[in-house]
């Protein structure tokens, strides 16, 4: 109290007046735009948005219609399914052949996906279960992986590389595609390059700079579920081996939803540049990955893509519906405006 | 060393005998706040001996080794000394220069103060401790800790600490800054210079405040602030009087007298502190500013008592006294002013109370969602037939059972969905309120030019309550009125003197300034000229009215600080008839007992007015904080010049037209000027005015410092008739008679005013007749019943007649809205006096119920009074009060006026300020006993109900107003009648309570507030309104004439009543709508965002996964979406100030439930659910069955949320200024910049998300944009359409107002008029308060007697529901 008064006294000697500054800001008189949300004003907006949306919707819908998709379930739940035998978990190194036919040209470039359903890659503790430092090639973490990898951290006190649940559960079915031309099986070359994210392949995941790569893995073991160690994922190509193996990278990028597909290969070979021609095909599946334990399904998907990605009719329809709704609303607003217009809106 | 060691006090003796190693402890002791009591810090008790010896080495003065035990003993002794009921203090002088441990007063705190909460070293722990008193912070910390438990954690533990750390950091920063401000002000105070006596130098040396210790002698000079509580020992005044101004303490601006402790020190010209060898025994420090118990024991054991009248309090300012010397009894935190320093007010607003309920709903919502999550996880786990590869077992390869896992999941969900409880809301609300207060205090419309004061916000957290007020309780005097009392009329011995000229002068003063200029400079009206001349003739003091008129408009600055002495009050133009009477009486033989002379003597004497010199006042203004030094003195100078000129011209006229009085008056005038002039020269020579100006300035030299403006008005009135109060000392009063003769009355006693007696008296010995005379003045009913034998029967008819005539005049005055006082006299014989004196002394000496005894003695003497006459004082309405009241009423606010005045006065003011309207139905309630009160209430209630129910009255129902007096109010507020009274009162548009006590005021407020559950506001200016101000939801203090108590107790302080209009209608409305909408939006925002995570749980097995990077989630709340709502809460403007003031009805939107209610809250929550569904499921459906990965999926979700949330706000924002655009666009830009940067930098950081390059890849994908656009549109379409349709089909008043706002001003005004008439509101008449013409006295019948409903109800029933309107005559 006293302090205040002394203070004000001192202050007042400096500036004689207490009068507030007369600025537009302090007097709350800044020039302002006052939008008025009333029927008359929003009609043009609604019409414009409606028309634009219908336009976008049509474009999306047409594009989506142009995308061809071939989706085949090979889980082998049903008896007549070619992979029924392999679905039995006791079978090791089971191979089954999936015959299918394409009745018209599947325009290229064709993308070859594998799909899983009811697979929760987005399970929280699953997602945490990896060591990013290890995967970026830091050798320190080869010997002592992060706790987050637990329980796939050590196997009998030997560190696991790559550690963690994600790597451990890597999808290990392999496919070979044959075109049956005049009863002769002709293998369709599959392109395994460029299926992972560029940033993953080039920056995020690195192999340790040790040659040969195998030496870097001394004193470590492969993940429990794996049949071969990481440095043998693609022995033929050193740029596709170890942590920068593209299949591995694709798997490590966890799917957002429990029903997902992941890119397996692209069909870009000279012969199939135009796409997969109509005809009979055979898919040789090396069936390894068990899914029945969690009621999952496996499938392969052949699809071409457009600028909007894969086939999805939803967005086009949504745009059309909302666009129409906006146009409809503008008519409603017109009626409302006619009945309840404000005096100054004449 | 002094041989004389006054060590009688037991505690002190012990202290001296056991000097221990106190030095060490004292040098290290921090002076902490007084309330903390004794300080036994770690330094006092060093456990390890090394430390002690080290310290010993450092302290060369330490001669003997003392055990730690001795230190403890000494500390305990210090505590005992401080806590003892009585303290013995001795002078420090004999011990000067000695080490600390030999100082007798060392146990008492020094004068250095420390109001800071923290020390730099312990700031962090102390501040954290303070902050964890808030529940919200504990909640946050709890969640963060929960996150450290591995089985339940949802995020990385370290990351989860960020939000709480940010909040704690920001709050700590704010606290540190505040504490630093306090530190600075402490330092400034502690280093203020003062003079302390030094024995070595044999004089007073300049030291700092912090150097003052108990037992020192401090000299204070004029206009200096007292550094500590001083027992006054010596002053420059030969009578030993020192004047102080306590405005820093209680805000009272009048001077108070303090006296030297009598019989203690010889007031020889120079006081010798060294000769002071007595012991001062005083009580333990307390915070009572008006009581102090102390005695001084001289060396010869004689005890001299001293009380508050000898204590100079710290913080007071010495006035009109050249210098004074005092003995420090309390210093620093023990001073009364420091003990009185309360902390800041904390109130919780209605909105916040509601908000807390909704936060509780949010908690329920959170738990429901978490429960759903846990249950979902349980079901999901059960649905797995085997162990899928993605289930992660614990280290031992063991999986938790589904029930245990879902139990853990419940807590994980709480962490995940924690922001559903909007913790950041509280921080945001605080920021918003700071912004709102900034705008309120910076409003130049609420700035008062006269006092150079802005509106002050004392309570920082109830701004929005201003927008919800339903009942206003207002004080009358000083709040509605100026509290600048103007003497208007008087009645002496039954004869009325209407003072017509004075009335005209006041009427002219009422004109706007420009007109005033015209009138006075060109003087077109001969009538005005004549009165001003008359005044000149008649006024023996020679006051020039014209000059003063000018001053009223020019010299505003210099006048404000002088209590109750604006020209309006000081200048009274005497009534000619009365002047003649006086001159007749003067010349008459019986002049010593003439009632006319007695009347004016009573006016001059019977008060507690202190006389001071104007020059001293001027000095005071020059250092006063409230006026500007330069402009002040310039004004003064120009006034003097102007006055001189005016005087000259009027003197010439006087000589020409000198027609009324004898020449004697003129001679007196000159004589007077001379004496006063010399007086002034003796007292002060600071501002020697120019020679030419001096004669006129001299008349202003006397300044009256009155406790109440009424007293000042009466003294000035007496002065106008020549009875000038010249001086007042504790035992004498000097009055100059019109004849120029000075009479010095011996003042025997003053029976001070109290609210029970409602009167005051002075007992004096007449210097000529040597008679003991008691002059009493008081409320009419308090005097009338005490009248005794007729007075001066030989002069007039019986006393009875005089009393009857006077009573008639009093009634007329009251109806005219004047405040009435009766003046009476009594001659007391010496014998009676002596016997009374015995009782009086007994009463004075009494310790128990002293007040009661004193009152009894007063009552004993105040009998058989002789009526002299009565006065009518006008208290003018403040500027634009009627306007304000009409506007407030149109805003749907019930206005109650609570006043201590008579019903007649109150009703009249009621009409004048348009609280009551001519067509109103006025119910007048007054009854003497409870039975009748009950039946009146019942009857009235019945009648009112019937009246309102009557279909014929639907359109024509007049507004009902209630007038009730204090006595009836007490009965009506009794528990059994309370409900009925409140029921009646709520049907009344306005209520006028008369003759109420402060306690009643607050109980009325409490009853209405509690029974009707409404928002109440109390506004008042005086100490009697403090209770009421504190009882109401919002208390407003008017910083007016009556000091600062009301302002200090208030939440907001205004300088004028009219500011209330803009404060409530504009700022209140804005603050409320802004905050209400901001809070609703905040709830919406959090729910909408958090629900995205919740919906995702359905697709990740309820495992608590987030698809958005946690850092981005934090940033989202902390940076991307935090500034827009805060800006919205501070700056949004739904309707312009002009519209809000023009159409007060708009205020009603905030009353009652307002805009923030159950419905709006839940609608916004539902909308949030809808929007989050859209924001989640459109991307979900668009990305279904694709190879999208988890954080790529989250990116569009986050972006959509940002756009939806910000665009939602832009639908709500009513007006867009440049600030809005910058913040909104800035938020979006910030989102993109931060996210892009983060995605580009973070390669392996923050697992598991690794957002590396995700945002970039999304931004390269057209689908991202398409999804964002449609989701945002779909999410906002319903709200947008709803707003549009509602605005078009059924626009709320606010929307209509906004429409009008967009028009150009002229058409807008036209529309406002049309609209108002359409809505049934009458156009506001911008009528100015008419000044009642003096002719009303001749026609006193415009206030009809109330008609009784039934005479059968008993004689004392004076009520009634009156169906005939009280007509107020149309005045011109």
PDB file of N, CA, C and O in Angstrom, chain B residues 671-716:
ATOM      1  N   UNK B 671      -9.469  45.200   6.355  1.00  0.00           N
ATOM      2  CA  UNK B 671      -8.750  44.851   7.568  1.00  0.00           C
ATOM      3  C   UNK B 671      -8.422  43.357   7.580  1.00  0.00           C
ATOM      4  O   UNK B 671      -7.308  42.938   7.839  1.00  0.00           O
ATOM      5  N   UNK B 672      -9.415  42.649   7.258  1.00  0.00           N
ATOM      6  CA  UNK B 672      -9.293  41.200   7.235  1.00  0.00           C
ATOM      7  C   UNK B 672      -8.167  40.753   6.317  1.00  0.00           C
ATOM      8  O   UNK B 672      -7.314  39.959   6.676  1.00  0.00           O
ATOM      9  N   UNK B 673      -8.203  41.320   5.156  1.00  0.00           N
ATOM     10  CA  UNK B 673      -7.184  40.934   4.191  1.00  0.00           C
ATOM     11  C   UNK B 673      -5.795  41.179   4.733  1.00  0.00           C
ATOM     12  O   UNK B 673      -4.896  40.385   4.590  1.00  0.00           O
ATOM     13  N   UNK B 674      -5.673  42.312   5.400  1.00  0.00           N
ATOM     14  CA  UNK B 674      -4.360  42.652   5.924  1.00  0.00           C
ATOM     15  C   UNK B 674      -3.880  41.616   6.922  1.00  0.00           C
ATOM     16  O   UNK B 674      -2.799  41.081   6.824  1.00  0.00           O
ATOM     17  N   UNK B 675      -4.744  41.333   7.873  1.00  0.00           N
ATOM     18  CA  UNK B 675      -4.308  40.412   8.925  1.00  0.00           C
ATOM     19  C   UNK B 675      -3.972  39.046   8.351  1.00  0.00           C
ATOM     20  O   UNK B 675      -2.947  38.472   8.678  1.00  0.00           O
ATOM     21  N   UNK B 676      -4.855  38.602   7.526  1.00  0.00           N
ATOM     22  CA  UNK B 676      -4.628  37.265   6.991  1.00  0.00           C
ATOM     23  C   UNK B 676      -3.351  37.242   6.193  1.00  0.00           C
ATOM     24  O   UNK B 676      -2.579  36.297   6.240  1.00  0.00           O
ATOM     25  N   UNK B 677      -3.162  38.337   5.507  1.00  0.00           N
ATOM     26  CA  UNK B 677      -1.986  38.417   4.675  1.00  0.00           C
ATOM     27  C   UNK B 677      -0.709  38.290   5.492  1.00  0.00           C
ATOM     28  O   UNK B 677       0.171  37.504   5.186  1.00  0.00           O
ATOM     29  N   UNK B 678      -0.649  39.025   6.552  1.00  0.00           N
ATOM     30  CA  UNK B 678       0.549  38.962   7.379  1.00  0.00           C
ATOM     31  C   UNK B 678       0.689  37.570   7.981  1.00  0.00           C
ATOM     32  O   UNK B 678       1.786  37.031   8.042  1.00  0.00           O
ATOM     33  N   UNK B 679      -0.433  37.043   8.382  1.00  0.00           N
ATOM     34  CA  UNK B 679      -0.458  35.692   8.902  1.00  0.00           C
ATOM     35  C   UNK B 679       0.265  34.743   7.968  1.00  0.00           C
ATOM     36  O   UNK B 679       1.102  33.964   8.358  1.00  0.00           O
ATOM     37  N   UNK B 680      -0.136  34.879   6.755  1.00  0.00           N
ATOM     38  CA  UNK B 680       0.360  33.947   5.763  1.00  0.00           C
ATOM     39  C   UNK B 680       1.865  34.077   5.618  1.00  0.00           C
ATOM     40  O   UNK B 680       2.586  33.125   5.451  1.00  0.00           O
ATOM     41  N   UNK B 681       2.299  35.328   5.714  1.00  0.00           N
ATOM     42  CA  UNK B 681       3.720  35.554   5.546  1.00  0.00           C
ATOM     43  C   UNK B 681       4.506  34.933   6.667  1.00  0.00           C
ATOM     44  O   UNK B 681       5.604  34.452   6.462  1.00  0.00           O
ATOM     45  N   UNK B 682       3.898  34.963   7.819  1.00  0.00           N
ATOM     46  CA  UNK B 682       4.621  34.375   8.939  1.00  0.00           C
ATOM     47  C   UNK B 682       4.708  32.865   8.792  1.00  0.00           C
ATOM     48  O   UNK B 682       5.737  32.271   9.036  1.00  0.00           O
ATOM     49  N   UNK B 683       3.612  32.309   8.414  1.00  0.00           N
ATOM     50  CA  UNK B 683       3.572  30.842   8.433  1.00  0.00           C
ATOM     51  C   UNK B 683       4.383  30.225   7.318  1.00  0.00           C
ATOM     52  O   UNK B 683       5.039  29.227   7.509  1.00  0.00           O
ATOM     53  N   UNK B 684       4.318  30.829   6.212  1.00  0.00           N
ATOM     54  CA  UNK B 684       4.963  30.149   5.114  1.00  0.00           C
ATOM     55  C   UNK B 684       5.379  31.137   4.051  1.00  0.00           C
ATOM     56  O   UNK B 684       4.686  32.087   3.783  1.00  0.00           O
ATOM     57  N   UNK B 685       6.492  30.905   3.488  1.00  0.00           N
ATOM     58  CA  UNK B 685       6.945  31.836   2.463  1.00  0.00           C
ATOM     59  C   UNK B 685       7.416  31.094   1.227  1.00  0.00           C
ATOM     60  O   UNK B 685       8.371  31.446   0.597  1.00  0.00           O
ATOM     61  N   UNK B 686       6.752  30.036   0.988  1.00  0.00           N
ATOM     62  CA  UNK B 686       7.216  29.214  -0.134  1.00  0.00           C
ATOM     63  C   UNK B 686       6.870  29.802  -1.483  1.00  0.00           C
ATOM     64  O   UNK B 686       7.678  29.871  -2.382  1.00  0.00           O
ATOM     65  N   UNK B 687       5.644  30.173  -1.613  1.00  0.00           N
ATOM     66  CA  UNK B 687       5.192  30.662  -2.910  1.00  0.00           C
ATOM     67  C   UNK B 687       4.776  32.121  -2.820  1.00  0.00           C
ATOM     68  O   UNK B 687       3.599  32.419  -2.755  1.00  0.00           O
ATOM     69  N   UNK B 688       5.671  32.986  -2.768  1.00  0.00           N
ATOM     70  CA  UNK B 688       5.229  34.374  -2.663  1.00  0.00           C
ATOM     71  C   UNK B 688       4.523  34.794  -3.951  1.00  0.00           C
ATOM     72  O   UNK B 688       5.141  34.819  -5.027  1.00  0.00           O
ATOM     73  N   UNK B 689       3.247  35.014  -3.896  1.00  0.00           N
ATOM     74  CA  UNK B 689       2.537  35.395  -5.102  1.00  0.00           C
ATOM     75  C   UNK B 689       2.893  36.835  -5.492  1.00  0.00           C
ATOM     76  O   UNK B 689       3.448  37.587  -4.700  1.00  0.00           O
ATOM     77  N   UNK B 690       2.549  37.159  -6.693  1.00  0.00           N
ATOM     78  CA  UNK B 690       2.868  38.512  -7.164  1.00  0.00           C
ATOM     79  C   UNK B 690       2.109  39.534  -6.334  1.00  0.00           C
ATOM     80  O   UNK B 690       1.023  39.271  -5.829  1.00  0.00           O
ATOM     81  N   UNK B 691       2.695  40.674  -6.193  1.00  0.00           N
ATOM     82  CA  UNK B 691       2.112  41.685  -5.311  1.00  0.00           C
ATOM     83  C   UNK B 691       0.686  42.032  -5.687  1.00  0.00           C
ATOM     84  O   UNK B 691      -0.162  42.188  -4.844  1.00  0.00           O
ATOM     85  N   UNK B 692       0.452  42.157  -6.966  1.00  0.00           N
ATOM     86  CA  UNK B 692      -0.877  42.564  -7.402  1.00  0.00           C
ATOM     87  C   UNK B 692      -1.930  41.552  -7.036  1.00  0.00           C
ATOM     88  O   UNK B 692      -3.070  41.884  -6.765  1.00  0.00           O
ATOM     89  N   UNK B 693      -1.529  40.337  -6.996  1.00  0.00           N
ATOM     90  CA  UNK B 693      -2.528  39.301  -6.792  1.00  0.00           C
ATOM     91  C   UNK B 693      -2.799  39.051  -5.333  1.00  0.00           C
ATOM     92  O   UNK B 693      -3.784  38.460  -4.976  1.00  0.00           O
ATOM     93  N   UNK B 694      -1.909  39.502  -4.484  1.00  0.00           N
ATOM     94  CA  UNK B 694      -1.970  39.071  -3.104  1.00  0.00           C
ATOM     95  C   UNK B 694      -3.277  39.408  -2.377  1.00  0.00           C
ATOM     96  O   UNK B 694      -3.828  38.555  -1.709  1.00  0.00           O
ATOM     97  N   UNK B 695      -3.779  40.581  -2.495  1.00  0.00           N
ATOM     98  CA  UNK B 695      -4.952  40.913  -1.695  1.00  0.00           C
ATOM     99  C   UNK B 695      -6.105  39.931  -1.931  1.00  0.00           C
ATOM    100  O   UNK B 695      -6.778  39.533  -0.995  1.00  0.00           O
ATOM    101  N   UNK B 696      -6.284  39.547  -3.158  1.00  0.00           N
ATOM    102  CA  UNK B 696      -7.416  38.651  -3.400  1.00  0.00           C
ATOM    103  C   UNK B 696      -7.076  37.241  -2.963  1.00  0.00           C
ATOM    104  O   UNK B 696      -7.922  36.504  -2.512  1.00  0.00           O
ATOM    105  N   UNK B 697      -5.817  36.900  -3.108  1.00  0.00           N
ATOM    106  CA  UNK B 697      -5.442  35.536  -2.742  1.00  0.00           C
ATOM    107  C   UNK B 697      -5.562  35.324  -1.253  1.00  0.00           C
ATOM    108  O   UNK B 697      -5.816  34.239  -0.774  1.00  0.00           O
ATOM    109  N   UNK B 698      -5.388  36.422  -0.518  1.00  0.00           N
ATOM    110  CA  UNK B 698      -5.374  36.313   0.928  1.00  0.00           C
ATOM    111  C   UNK B 698      -6.645  35.671   1.465  1.00  0.00           C
ATOM    112  O   UNK B 698      -6.607  34.885   2.398  1.00  0.00           O
ATOM    113  N   UNK B 699      -7.735  35.975   0.839  1.00  0.00           N
ATOM    114  CA  UNK B 699      -8.995  35.457   1.359  1.00  0.00           C
ATOM    115  C   UNK B 699      -9.065  33.936   1.248  1.00  0.00           C
ATOM    116  O   UNK B 699      -9.841  33.301   1.920  1.00  0.00           O
ATOM    117  N   UNK B 700      -8.276  33.398   0.399  1.00  0.00           N
ATOM    118  CA  UNK B 700      -8.303  31.948   0.227  1.00  0.00           C
ATOM    119  C   UNK B 700      -7.369  31.243   1.184  1.00  0.00           C
ATOM    120  O   UNK B 700      -7.273  30.036   1.164  1.00  0.00           O
ATOM    121  N   UNK B 701      -6.682  32.035   1.982  1.00  0.00           N
ATOM    122  CA  UNK B 701      -5.629  31.419   2.749  1.00  0.00           C
ATOM    123  C   UNK B 701      -6.114  30.438   3.798  1.00  0.00           C
ATOM    124  O   UNK B 701      -5.393  29.541   4.178  1.00  0.00           O
ATOM    125  N   UNK B 702      -7.317  30.637   4.274  1.00  0.00           N
ATOM    126  CA  UNK B 702      -7.826  29.706   5.267  1.00  0.00           C
ATOM    127  C   UNK B 702      -8.385  28.489   4.556  1.00  0.00           C
ATOM    128  O   UNK B 702      -9.161  28.604   3.627  1.00  0.00           O
ATOM    129  N   UNK B 703      -7.942  27.353   5.000  1.00  0.00           N
ATOM    130  CA  UNK B 703      -8.471  26.136   4.411  1.00  0.00           C
ATOM    131  C   UNK B 703      -9.064  25.291   5.503  1.00  0.00           C
ATOM    132  O   UNK B 703      -8.487  25.159   6.576  1.00  0.00           O
ATOM    133  N   UNK B 704     -10.217  24.778   5.224  1.00  0.00           N
ATOM    134  CA  UNK B 704     -10.887  23.965   6.233  1.00  0.00           C
ATOM    135  C   UNK B 704     -10.760  22.506   5.878  1.00  0.00           C
ATOM    136  O   UNK B 704     -11.066  22.103   4.767  1.00  0.00           O
ATOM    137  N   UNK B 705     -10.276  21.755   6.830  1.00  0.00           N
ATOM    138  CA  UNK B 705     -10.129  20.311   6.631  1.00  0.00           C
ATOM    139  C   UNK B 705     -11.202  19.632   7.466  1.00  0.00           C
ATOM    140  O   UNK B 705     -11.096  19.553   8.672  1.00  0.00           O
ATOM    141  N   UNK B 706     -12.226  19.173   6.794  1.00  0.00           N
ATOM    142  CA  UNK B 706     -13.347  18.604   7.539  1.00  0.00           C
ATOM    143  C   UNK B 706     -13.427  17.117   7.307  1.00  0.00           C
ATOM    144  O   UNK B 706     -13.022  16.615   6.270  1.00  0.00           O
ATOM    145  N   UNK B 707     -13.948  16.427   8.311  1.00  0.00           N
ATOM    146  CA  UNK B 707     -14.105  14.986   8.155  1.00  0.00           C
ATOM    147  C   UNK B 707     -15.256  14.672   7.246  1.00  0.00           C
ATOM    148  O   UNK B 707     -15.270  13.673   6.555  1.00  0.00           O
ATOM    149  N   UNK B 708     -16.283  15.498   7.285  1.00  0.00           N
ATOM    150  CA  UNK B 708     -17.398  15.262   6.376  1.00  0.00           C
ATOM    151  C   UNK B 708     -17.678  16.544   5.617  1.00  0.00           C
ATOM    152  O   UNK B 708     -17.465  17.641   6.130  1.00  0.00           O
ATOM    153  N   UNK B 709     -18.115  16.410   4.407  1.00  0.00           N
ATOM    154  CA  UNK B 709     -18.350  17.600   3.593  1.00  0.00           C
ATOM    155  C   UNK B 709     -19.458  18.484   4.147  1.00  0.00           C
ATOM    156  O   UNK B 709     -19.453  19.691   3.910  1.00  0.00           O
ATOM    157  N   UNK B 710     -20.386  17.886   4.902  1.00  0.00           N
ATOM    158  CA  UNK B 710     -21.445  18.716   5.481  1.00  0.00           C
ATOM    159  C   UNK B 710     -20.853  19.780   6.394  1.00  0.00           C
ATOM    160  O   UNK B 710     -21.221  20.949   6.357  1.00  0.00           O
ATOM    161  N   UNK B 711     -19.916  19.331   7.225  1.00  0.00           N
ATOM    162  CA  UNK B 711     -19.310  20.265   8.171  1.00  0.00           C
ATOM    163  C   UNK B 711     -18.629  21.406   7.444  1.00  0.00           C
ATOM    164  O   UNK B 711     -18.775  22.570   7.806  1.00  0.00           O
ATOM    165  N   UNK B 712     -17.906  21.033   6.394  1.00  0.00           N
ATOM    166  CA  UNK B 712     -17.202  22.064   5.647  1.00  0.00           C
ATOM    167  C   UNK B 712     -18.206  23.055   5.065  1.00  0.00           C
ATOM    168  O   UNK B 712     -17.992  24.272   5.115  1.00  0.00           O
ATOM    169  N   UNK B 713     -19.307  22.543   4.540  1.00  0.00           N
ATOM    170  CA  UNK B 713     -20.298  23.423   3.930  1.00  0.00           C
ATOM    171  C   UNK B 713     -20.847  24.396   4.968  1.00  0.00           C
ATOM    172  O   UNK B 713     -21.029  25.585   4.686  1.00  0.00           O
ATOM    173  N   UNK B 714     -21.085  23.906   6.170  1.00  0.00           N
ATOM    174  CA  UNK B 714     -21.643  24.772   7.208  1.00  0.00           C
ATOM    175  C   UNK B 714     -20.639  25.830   7.636  1.00  0.00           C
ATOM    176  O   UNK B 714     -20.991  26.992   7.837  1.00  0.00           O
ATOM    177  N   UNK B 715     -19.385  25.414   7.760  1.00  0.00           N
ATOM    178  CA  UNK B 715     -18.374  26.383   8.172  1.00  0.00           C
ATOM    179  C   UNK B 715     -18.217  27.461   7.114  1.00  0.00           C
ATOM    180  O   UNK B 715     -18.105  28.650   7.416  1.00  0.00           O
ATOM    181  N   UNK B 716     -18.267  27.028   5.865  1.00  0.00           N
ATOM    182  CA  UNK B 716     -18.158  28.009   4.788  1.00  0.00           C
ATOM    183  C   UNK B 716     -19.370  28.935   4.767  1.00  0.00           C
ATOM    184  O   UNK B 716     -19.244  30.122   4.469  1.00  0.00           O
TER     185      UNK B 716
END
